[in-house]
PDB file of C-alpha atoms in Angstrom:
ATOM      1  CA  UNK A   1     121.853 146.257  56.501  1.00 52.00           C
ATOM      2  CA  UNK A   2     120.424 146.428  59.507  1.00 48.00           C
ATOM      3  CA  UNK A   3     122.756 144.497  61.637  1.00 45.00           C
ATOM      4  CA  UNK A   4     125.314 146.117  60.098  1.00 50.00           C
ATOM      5  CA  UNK A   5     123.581 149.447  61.330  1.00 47.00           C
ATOM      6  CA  UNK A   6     123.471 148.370  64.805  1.00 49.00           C
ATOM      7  CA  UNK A   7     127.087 146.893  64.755  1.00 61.00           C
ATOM      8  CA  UNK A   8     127.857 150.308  64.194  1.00 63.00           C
ATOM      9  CA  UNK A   9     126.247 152.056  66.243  1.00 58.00           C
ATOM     10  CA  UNK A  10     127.695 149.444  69.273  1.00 63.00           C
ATOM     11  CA  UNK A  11     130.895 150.210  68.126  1.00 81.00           C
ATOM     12  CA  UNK A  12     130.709 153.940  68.268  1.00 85.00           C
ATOM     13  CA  UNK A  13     129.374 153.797  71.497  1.00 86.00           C
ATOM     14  CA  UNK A  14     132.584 151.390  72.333  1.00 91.00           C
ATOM     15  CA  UNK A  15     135.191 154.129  71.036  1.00 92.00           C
ATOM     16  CA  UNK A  16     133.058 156.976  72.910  1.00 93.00           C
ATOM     17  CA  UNK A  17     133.565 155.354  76.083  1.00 96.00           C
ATOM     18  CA  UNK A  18     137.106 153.865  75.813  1.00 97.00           C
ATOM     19  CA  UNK A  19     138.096 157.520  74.734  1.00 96.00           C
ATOM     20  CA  UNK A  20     136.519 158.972  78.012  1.00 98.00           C
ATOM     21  CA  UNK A  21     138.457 156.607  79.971  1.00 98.00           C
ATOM     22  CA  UNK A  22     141.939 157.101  78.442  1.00 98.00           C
ATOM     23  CA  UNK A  23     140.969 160.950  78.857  1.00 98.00           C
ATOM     24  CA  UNK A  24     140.495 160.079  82.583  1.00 98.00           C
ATOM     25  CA  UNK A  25     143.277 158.005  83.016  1.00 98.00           C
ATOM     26  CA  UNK A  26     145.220 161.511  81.062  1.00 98.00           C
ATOM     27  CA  UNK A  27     143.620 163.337  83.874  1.00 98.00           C
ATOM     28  CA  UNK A  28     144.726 161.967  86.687  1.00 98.00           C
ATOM     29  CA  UNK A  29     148.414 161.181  85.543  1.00 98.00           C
ATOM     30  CA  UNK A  30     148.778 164.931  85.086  1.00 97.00           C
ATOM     31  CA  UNK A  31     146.826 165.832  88.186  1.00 97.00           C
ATOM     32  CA  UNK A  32     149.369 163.745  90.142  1.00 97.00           C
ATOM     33  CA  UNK A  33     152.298 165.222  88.429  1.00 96.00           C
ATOM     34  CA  UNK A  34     151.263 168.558  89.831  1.00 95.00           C
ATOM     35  CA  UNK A  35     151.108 167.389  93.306  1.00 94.00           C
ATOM     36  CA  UNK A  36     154.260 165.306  93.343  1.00 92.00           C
ATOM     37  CA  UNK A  37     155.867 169.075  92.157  1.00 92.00           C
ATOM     38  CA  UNK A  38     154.126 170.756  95.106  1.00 90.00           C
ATOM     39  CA  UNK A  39     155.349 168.376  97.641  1.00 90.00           C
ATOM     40  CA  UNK A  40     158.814 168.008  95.826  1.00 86.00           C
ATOM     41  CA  UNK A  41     158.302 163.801  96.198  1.00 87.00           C
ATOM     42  CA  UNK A  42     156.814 161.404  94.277  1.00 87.00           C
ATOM     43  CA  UNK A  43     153.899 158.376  95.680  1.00 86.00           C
ATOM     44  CA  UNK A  44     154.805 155.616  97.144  1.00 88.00           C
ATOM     45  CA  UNK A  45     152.053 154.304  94.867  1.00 91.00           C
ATOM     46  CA  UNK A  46     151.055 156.140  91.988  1.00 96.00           C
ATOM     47  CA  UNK A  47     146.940 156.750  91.299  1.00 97.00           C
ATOM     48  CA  UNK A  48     146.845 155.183  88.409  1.00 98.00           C
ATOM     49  CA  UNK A  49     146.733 151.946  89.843  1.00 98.00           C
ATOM     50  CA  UNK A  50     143.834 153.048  91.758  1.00 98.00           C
ATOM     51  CA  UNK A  51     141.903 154.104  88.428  1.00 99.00           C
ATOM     52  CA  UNK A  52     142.842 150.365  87.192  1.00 99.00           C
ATOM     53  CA  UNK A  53     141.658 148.764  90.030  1.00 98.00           C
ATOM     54  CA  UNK A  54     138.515 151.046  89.846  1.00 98.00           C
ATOM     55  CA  UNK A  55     137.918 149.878  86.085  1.00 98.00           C
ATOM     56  CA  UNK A  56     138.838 146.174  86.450  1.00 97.00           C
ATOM     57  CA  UNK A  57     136.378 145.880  89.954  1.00 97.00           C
ATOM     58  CA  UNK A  58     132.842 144.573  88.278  1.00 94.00           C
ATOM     59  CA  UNK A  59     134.772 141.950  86.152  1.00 93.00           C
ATOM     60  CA  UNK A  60     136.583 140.910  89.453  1.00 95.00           C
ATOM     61  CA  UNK A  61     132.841 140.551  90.967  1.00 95.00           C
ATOM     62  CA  UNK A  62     131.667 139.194  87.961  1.00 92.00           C
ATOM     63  CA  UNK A  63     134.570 135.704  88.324  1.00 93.00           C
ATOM     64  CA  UNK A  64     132.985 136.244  92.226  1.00 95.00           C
ATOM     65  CA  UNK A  65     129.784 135.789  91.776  1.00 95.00           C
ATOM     66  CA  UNK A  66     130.210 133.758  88.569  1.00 93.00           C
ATOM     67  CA  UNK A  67     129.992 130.018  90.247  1.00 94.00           C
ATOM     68  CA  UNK A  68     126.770 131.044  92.800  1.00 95.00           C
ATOM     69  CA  UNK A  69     124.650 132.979  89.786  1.00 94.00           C
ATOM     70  CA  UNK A  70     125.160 131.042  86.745  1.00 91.00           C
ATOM     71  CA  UNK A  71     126.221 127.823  88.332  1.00 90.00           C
ATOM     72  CA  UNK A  72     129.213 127.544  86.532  1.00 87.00           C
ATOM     73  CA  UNK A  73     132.672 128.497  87.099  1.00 83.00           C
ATOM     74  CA  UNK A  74     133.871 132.007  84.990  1.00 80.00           C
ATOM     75  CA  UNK A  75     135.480 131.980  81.579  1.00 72.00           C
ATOM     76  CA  UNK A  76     139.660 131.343  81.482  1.00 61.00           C
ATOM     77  CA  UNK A  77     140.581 134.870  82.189  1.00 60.00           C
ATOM     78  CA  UNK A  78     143.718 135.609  81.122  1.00 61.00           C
ATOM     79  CA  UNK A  79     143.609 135.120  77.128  1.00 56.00           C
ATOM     80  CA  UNK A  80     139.760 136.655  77.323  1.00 66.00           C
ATOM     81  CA  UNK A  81     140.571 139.586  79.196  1.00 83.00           C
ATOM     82  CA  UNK A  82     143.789 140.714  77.606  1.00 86.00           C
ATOM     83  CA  UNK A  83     144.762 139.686  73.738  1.00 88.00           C
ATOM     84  CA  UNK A  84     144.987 136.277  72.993  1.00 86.00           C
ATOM     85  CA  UNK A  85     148.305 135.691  73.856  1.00 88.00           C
ATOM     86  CA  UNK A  86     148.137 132.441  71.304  1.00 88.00           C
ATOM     87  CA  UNK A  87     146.995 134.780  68.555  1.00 91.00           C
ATOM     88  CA  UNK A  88     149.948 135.688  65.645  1.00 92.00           C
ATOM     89  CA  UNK A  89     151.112 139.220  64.705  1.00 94.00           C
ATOM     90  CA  UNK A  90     153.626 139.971  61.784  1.00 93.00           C
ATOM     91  CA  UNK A  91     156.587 141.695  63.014  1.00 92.00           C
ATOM     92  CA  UNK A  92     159.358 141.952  60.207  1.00 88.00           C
ATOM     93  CA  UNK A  93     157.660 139.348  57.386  1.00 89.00           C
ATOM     94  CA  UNK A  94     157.655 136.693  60.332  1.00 92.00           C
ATOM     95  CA  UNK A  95     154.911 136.028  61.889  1.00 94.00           C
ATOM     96  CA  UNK A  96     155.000 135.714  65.475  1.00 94.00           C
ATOM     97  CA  UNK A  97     153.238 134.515  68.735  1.00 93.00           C
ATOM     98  CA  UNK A  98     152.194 137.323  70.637  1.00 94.00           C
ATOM     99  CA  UNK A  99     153.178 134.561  73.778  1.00 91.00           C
ATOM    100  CA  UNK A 100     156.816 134.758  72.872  1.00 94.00           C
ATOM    101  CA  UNK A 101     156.474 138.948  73.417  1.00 95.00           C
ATOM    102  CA  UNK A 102     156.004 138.178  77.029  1.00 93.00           C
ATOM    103  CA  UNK A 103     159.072 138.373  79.420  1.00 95.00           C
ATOM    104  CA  UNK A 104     159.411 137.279  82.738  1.00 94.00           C
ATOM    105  CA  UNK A 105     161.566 139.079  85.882  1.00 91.00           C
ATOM    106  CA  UNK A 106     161.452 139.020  89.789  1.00 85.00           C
ATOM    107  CA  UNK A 107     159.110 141.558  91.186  1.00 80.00           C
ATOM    108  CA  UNK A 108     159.691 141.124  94.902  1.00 83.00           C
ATOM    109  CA  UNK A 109     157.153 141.880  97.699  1.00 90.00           C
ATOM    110  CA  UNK A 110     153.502 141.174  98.364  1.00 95.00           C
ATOM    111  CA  UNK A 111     150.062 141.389  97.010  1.00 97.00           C
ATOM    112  CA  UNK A 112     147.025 142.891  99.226  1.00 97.00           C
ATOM    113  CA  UNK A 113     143.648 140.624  98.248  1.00 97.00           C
ATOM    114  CA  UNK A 114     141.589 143.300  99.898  1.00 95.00           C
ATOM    115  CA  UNK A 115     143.201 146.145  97.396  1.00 96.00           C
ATOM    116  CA  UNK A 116     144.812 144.803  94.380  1.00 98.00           C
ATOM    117  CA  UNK A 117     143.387 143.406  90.985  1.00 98.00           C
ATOM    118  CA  UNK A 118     143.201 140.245  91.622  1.00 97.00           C
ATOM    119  CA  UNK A 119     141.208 137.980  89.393  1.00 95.00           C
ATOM    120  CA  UNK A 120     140.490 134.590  90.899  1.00 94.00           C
ATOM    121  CA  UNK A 121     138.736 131.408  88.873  1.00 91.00           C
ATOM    122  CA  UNK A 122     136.464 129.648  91.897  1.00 94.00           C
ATOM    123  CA  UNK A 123     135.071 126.818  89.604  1.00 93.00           C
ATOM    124  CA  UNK A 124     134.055 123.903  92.445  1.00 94.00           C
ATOM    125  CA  UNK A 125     130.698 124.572  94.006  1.00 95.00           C
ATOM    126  CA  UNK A 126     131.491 122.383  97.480  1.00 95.00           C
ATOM    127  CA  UNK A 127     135.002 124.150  97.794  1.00 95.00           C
ATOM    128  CA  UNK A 128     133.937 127.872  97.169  1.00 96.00           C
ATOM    129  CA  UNK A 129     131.098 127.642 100.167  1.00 94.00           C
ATOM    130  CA  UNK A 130     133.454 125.358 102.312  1.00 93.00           C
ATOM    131  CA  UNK A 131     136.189 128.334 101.352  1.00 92.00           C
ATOM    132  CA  UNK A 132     134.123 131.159 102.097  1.00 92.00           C
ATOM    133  CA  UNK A 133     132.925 129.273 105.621  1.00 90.00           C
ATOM    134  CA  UNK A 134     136.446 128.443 106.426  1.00 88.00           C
ATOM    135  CA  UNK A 135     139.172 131.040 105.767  1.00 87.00           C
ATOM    136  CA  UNK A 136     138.909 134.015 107.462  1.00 84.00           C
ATOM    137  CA  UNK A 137     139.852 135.603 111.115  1.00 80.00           C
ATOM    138  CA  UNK A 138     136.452 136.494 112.135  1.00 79.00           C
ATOM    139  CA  UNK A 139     135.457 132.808 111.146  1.00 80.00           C
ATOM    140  CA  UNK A 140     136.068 129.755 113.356  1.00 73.00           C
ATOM    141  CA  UNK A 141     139.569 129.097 111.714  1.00 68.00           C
ATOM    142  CA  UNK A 142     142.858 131.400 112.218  1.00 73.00           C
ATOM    143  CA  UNK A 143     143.466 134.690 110.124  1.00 82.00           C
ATOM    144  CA  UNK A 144     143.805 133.830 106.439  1.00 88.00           C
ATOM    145  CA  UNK A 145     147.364 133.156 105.850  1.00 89.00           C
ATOM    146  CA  UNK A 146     149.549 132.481 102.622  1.00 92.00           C
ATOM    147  CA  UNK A 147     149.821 128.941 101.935  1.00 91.00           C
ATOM    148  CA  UNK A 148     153.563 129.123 100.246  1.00 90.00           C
ATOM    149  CA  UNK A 149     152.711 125.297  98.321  1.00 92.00           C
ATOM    150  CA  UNK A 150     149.185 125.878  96.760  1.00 93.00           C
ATOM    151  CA  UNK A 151     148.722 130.038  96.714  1.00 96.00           C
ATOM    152  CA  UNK A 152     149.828 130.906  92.822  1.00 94.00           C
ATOM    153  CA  UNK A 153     149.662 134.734  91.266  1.00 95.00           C
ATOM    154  CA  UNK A 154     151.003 135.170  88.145  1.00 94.00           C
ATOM    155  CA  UNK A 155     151.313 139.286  88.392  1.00 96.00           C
ATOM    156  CA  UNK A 156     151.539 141.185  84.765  1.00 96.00           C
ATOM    157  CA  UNK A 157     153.023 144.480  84.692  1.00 96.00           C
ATOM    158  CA  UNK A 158     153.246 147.377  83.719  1.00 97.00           C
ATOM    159  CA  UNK A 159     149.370 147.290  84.406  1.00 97.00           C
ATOM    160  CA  UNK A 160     149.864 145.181  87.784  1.00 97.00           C
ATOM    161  CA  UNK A 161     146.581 143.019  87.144  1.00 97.00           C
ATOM    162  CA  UNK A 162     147.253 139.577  88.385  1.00 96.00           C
ATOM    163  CA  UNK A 163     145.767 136.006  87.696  1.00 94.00           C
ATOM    164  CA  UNK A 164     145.440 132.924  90.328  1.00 95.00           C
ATOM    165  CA  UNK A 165     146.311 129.783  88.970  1.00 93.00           C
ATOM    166  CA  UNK A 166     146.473 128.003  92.306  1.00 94.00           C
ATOM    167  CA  UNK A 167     144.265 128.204  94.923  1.00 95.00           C
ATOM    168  CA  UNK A 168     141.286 129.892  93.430  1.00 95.00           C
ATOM    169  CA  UNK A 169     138.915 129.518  96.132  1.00 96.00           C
ATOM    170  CA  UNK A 170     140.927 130.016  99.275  1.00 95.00           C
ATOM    171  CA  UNK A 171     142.276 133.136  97.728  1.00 97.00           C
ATOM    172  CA  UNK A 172     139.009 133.928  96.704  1.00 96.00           C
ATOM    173  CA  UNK A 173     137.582 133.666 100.247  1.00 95.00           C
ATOM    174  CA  UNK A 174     140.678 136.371 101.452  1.00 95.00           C
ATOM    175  CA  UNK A 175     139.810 139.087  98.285  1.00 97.00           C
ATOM    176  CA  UNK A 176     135.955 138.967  99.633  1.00 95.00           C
ATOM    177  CA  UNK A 177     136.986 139.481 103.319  1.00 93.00           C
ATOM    178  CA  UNK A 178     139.658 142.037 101.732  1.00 93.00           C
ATOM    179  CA  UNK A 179     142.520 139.669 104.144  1.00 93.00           C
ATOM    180  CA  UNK A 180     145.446 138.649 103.232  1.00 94.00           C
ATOM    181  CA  UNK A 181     148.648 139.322 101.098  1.00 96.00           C
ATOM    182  CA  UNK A 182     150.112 137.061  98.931  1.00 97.00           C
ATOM    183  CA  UNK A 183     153.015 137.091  97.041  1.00 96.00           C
ATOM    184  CA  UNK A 184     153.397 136.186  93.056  1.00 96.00           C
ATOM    185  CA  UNK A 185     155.163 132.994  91.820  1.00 93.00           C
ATOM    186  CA  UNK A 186     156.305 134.969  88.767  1.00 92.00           C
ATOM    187  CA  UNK A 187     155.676 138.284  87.482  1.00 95.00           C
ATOM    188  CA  UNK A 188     155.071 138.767  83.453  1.00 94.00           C
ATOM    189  CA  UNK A 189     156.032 142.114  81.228  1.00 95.00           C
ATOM    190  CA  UNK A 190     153.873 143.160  78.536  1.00 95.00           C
ATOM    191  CA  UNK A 191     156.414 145.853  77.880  1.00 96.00           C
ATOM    192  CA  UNK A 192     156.981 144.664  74.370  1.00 96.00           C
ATOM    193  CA  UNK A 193     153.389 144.425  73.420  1.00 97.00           C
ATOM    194  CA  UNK A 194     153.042 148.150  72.928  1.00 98.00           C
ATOM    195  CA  UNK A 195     155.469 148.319  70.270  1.00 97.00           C
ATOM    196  CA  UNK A 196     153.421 146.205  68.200  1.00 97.00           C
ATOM    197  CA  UNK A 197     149.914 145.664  69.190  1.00 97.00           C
ATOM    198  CA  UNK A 198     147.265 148.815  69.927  1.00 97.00           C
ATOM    199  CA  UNK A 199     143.706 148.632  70.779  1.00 97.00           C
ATOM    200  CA  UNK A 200     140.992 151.296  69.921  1.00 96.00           C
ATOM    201  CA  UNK A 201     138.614 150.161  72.350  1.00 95.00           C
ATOM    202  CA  UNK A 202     136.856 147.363  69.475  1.00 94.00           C
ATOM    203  CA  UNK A 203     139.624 145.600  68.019  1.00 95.00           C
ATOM    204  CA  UNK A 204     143.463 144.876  69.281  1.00 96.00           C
ATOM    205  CA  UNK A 205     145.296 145.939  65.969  1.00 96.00           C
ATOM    206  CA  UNK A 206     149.177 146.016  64.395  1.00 96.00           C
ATOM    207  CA  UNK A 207     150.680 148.699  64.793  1.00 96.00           C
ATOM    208  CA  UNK A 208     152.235 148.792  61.803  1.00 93.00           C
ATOM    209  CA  UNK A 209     149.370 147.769  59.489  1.00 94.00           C
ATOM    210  CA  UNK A 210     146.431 148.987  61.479  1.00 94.00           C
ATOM    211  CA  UNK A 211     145.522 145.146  60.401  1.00 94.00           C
ATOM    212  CA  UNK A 212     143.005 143.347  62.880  1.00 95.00           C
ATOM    213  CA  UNK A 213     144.209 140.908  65.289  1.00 95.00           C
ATOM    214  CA  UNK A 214     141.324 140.027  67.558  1.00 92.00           C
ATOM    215  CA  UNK A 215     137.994 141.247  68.729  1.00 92.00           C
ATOM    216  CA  UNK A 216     138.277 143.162  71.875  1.00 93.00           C
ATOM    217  CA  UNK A 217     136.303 140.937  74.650  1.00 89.00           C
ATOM    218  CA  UNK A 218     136.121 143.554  77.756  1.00 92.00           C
ATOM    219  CA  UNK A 219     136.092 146.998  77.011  1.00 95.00           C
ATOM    220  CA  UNK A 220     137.491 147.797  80.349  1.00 96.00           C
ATOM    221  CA  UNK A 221     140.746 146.061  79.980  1.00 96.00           C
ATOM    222  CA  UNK A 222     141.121 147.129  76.635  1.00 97.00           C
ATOM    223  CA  UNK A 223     141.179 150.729  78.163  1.00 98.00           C
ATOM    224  CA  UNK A 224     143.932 148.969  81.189  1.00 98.00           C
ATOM    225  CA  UNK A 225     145.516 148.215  78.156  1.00 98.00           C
ATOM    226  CA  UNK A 226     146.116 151.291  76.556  1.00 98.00           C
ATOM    227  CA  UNK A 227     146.715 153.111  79.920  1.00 99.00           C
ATOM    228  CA  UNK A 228     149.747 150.207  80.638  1.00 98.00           C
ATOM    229  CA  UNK A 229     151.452 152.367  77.618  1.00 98.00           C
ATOM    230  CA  UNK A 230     150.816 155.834  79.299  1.00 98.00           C
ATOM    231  CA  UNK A 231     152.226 153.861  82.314  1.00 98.00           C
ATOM    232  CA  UNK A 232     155.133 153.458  80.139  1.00 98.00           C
ATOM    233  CA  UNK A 233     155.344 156.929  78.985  1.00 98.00           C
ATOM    234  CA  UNK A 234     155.481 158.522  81.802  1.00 97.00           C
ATOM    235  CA  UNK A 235     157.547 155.754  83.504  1.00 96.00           C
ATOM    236  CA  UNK A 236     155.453 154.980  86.390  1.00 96.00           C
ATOM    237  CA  UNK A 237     156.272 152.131  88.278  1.00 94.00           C
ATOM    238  CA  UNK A 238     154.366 149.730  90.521  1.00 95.00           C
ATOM    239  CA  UNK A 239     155.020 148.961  93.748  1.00 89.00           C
ATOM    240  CA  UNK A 240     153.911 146.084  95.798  1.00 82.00           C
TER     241      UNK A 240
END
C-alpha cells in the first residue's frame, strides 16, 4: 500500500512536469509564429530545436561524464532514451515491430558538435583521456576535423537528436570543445511513430488502445517526444 502510494505520487509529479514542458514547448512555437508574421519570413532555424537541445543537455553531460564518475561507459542510448524500438505494438490485429515504423531518407548538410544534440557513448577509459588530450585546435594536434571513415551519426528527425555509433570518443572530445561539424551517415524518420505510439510523460502507450507499451526511461525525451508531433503539426522543419 505504501509503495503503491509513493508510485503514485512519483508519477503525478512525472505528468506535472512533462505537462509544463509541452506547455513550454506550446509557448514558444506560437511566440515564434508571431515574429515570423512581423518580419514577413520565417527562421532559418526554428526555436524549437533550441528548447530540445535545452531539455536533452544534462543527459548529453550525463554519457560525458559517465566513463570518468562511475567508471563505466553510459547505458546504449538509443532504445533507452526513446521507445524500445524492438518492443511490439498492434496496428490492425498484427502485431508489429515498432523498428519496422522507422524510415530512412538523405538529409544533406552538417552537424555542429558545439550546438546540436549529440549523444556520444565514450566507453574506453585510455581512449577518452588520450581523445580529450589529442583532438582539438588549441591542443598540440590540428583543428578537430571530420574523419569521413570512422565519424558515424545516425540523425533522427523530426526531433533532430542524433546518436554516434562510430567514433565515440574523438567526437566526444569535439562536442566538449564545442569544434567541429560532422555530417550523418544516415538520417532516420520517426514520422510514423506518432500515428501509433503516444507518451504521457510515464508510459509510451497505443494510440488506439491507450494499452501500455513500455515504461518511460527519461522524462525529458519523453517530452522531445511528444514535441517531435507538434513539430509535425505545425510542419517545422530542421535544418542542418
Amino acid at each position: 500500500m505504501i509503495l503503491e502510494m509513493i508510485d503514485n505520487y512519483y508519477n503525478r509529479s512525472k505528468y506535472k512536469k512533462f505537462n509544463q514542458i509541452l506547455k513550454s514547448a506550446n509557448e514558444i512555437i506560437n511566440e515564434n509564429r508571431m515574429i515570423e508574421d512581423m518580419y514577413g519570413e520565417k527562421c532559418k532555424n526554428h526555436p524549437i530545436f533550441n528548447f530540445i537541445r535545452l531539455l536533452g543537455r544534462s543527459t548529453q553531460t550525463e554519457y560525458l561524464q559517465s566513463l570518468f564518475i562511475e567508471g563505466k561507459g553510459p547505458k546504449q542510448v538509443k532504445e533507452d532514451i526513446f521507445i524500445n524500438v524492438m518492443e511490439t505494438i498492434n496496428i490492425g490485429g498484427k502485431e508489429v515491430k515498432i523498428f519496422d515504423l522507422i524510415e530512412r531518407i538523405d538529409h544533406k548538410g552538417s552537424l555542429k558538435l558545439g550546438r546540436d544534440l549529440i549523444l556520444p557513448w565514450p566507453w574506453n577509459y585510455n581512449r577518452y583521456c588520450s581523445a580529450l588530450c589529442n583532438f582539438g585546435s588549441e591542443l598540440h594536434s590540428k583543428e578537430w576535423k571530420e574523419d569521413k571513415i570512422n565519424h558515424c551519426i545516425e540523425l533522427w528527425l523530426p526531433v533532430g537528436v542524433a546518436f554516434v555509433h562510430g567514433g565515440n570518443h574523438s567526437i566526444t572530445a569535439g562536442i566538449i570543445q564545442a569544434e567541429g561539424e560532422v555530417t550523418p551517415y544516415q538520417c532516420v524518420k520517426m514520422d510514423k511513430y506518432y500515428d501509433y505510439i503516444y507518451t504521457d510523460g510515464v508510459y509510451y502507450r497505443e494510440i488506439q488502445s491507450c494499452e501500455k507499451i513500455s515504461k518511460v526511461e527519461s522524462l525529458e525525451f519523453a517530452a522531445i517526444y511528444e514535441i517531435g508531433r507538434l513539430i509535425l503539426k505545425n510542419d517545422i522543419k530542421f535544418n542542418l
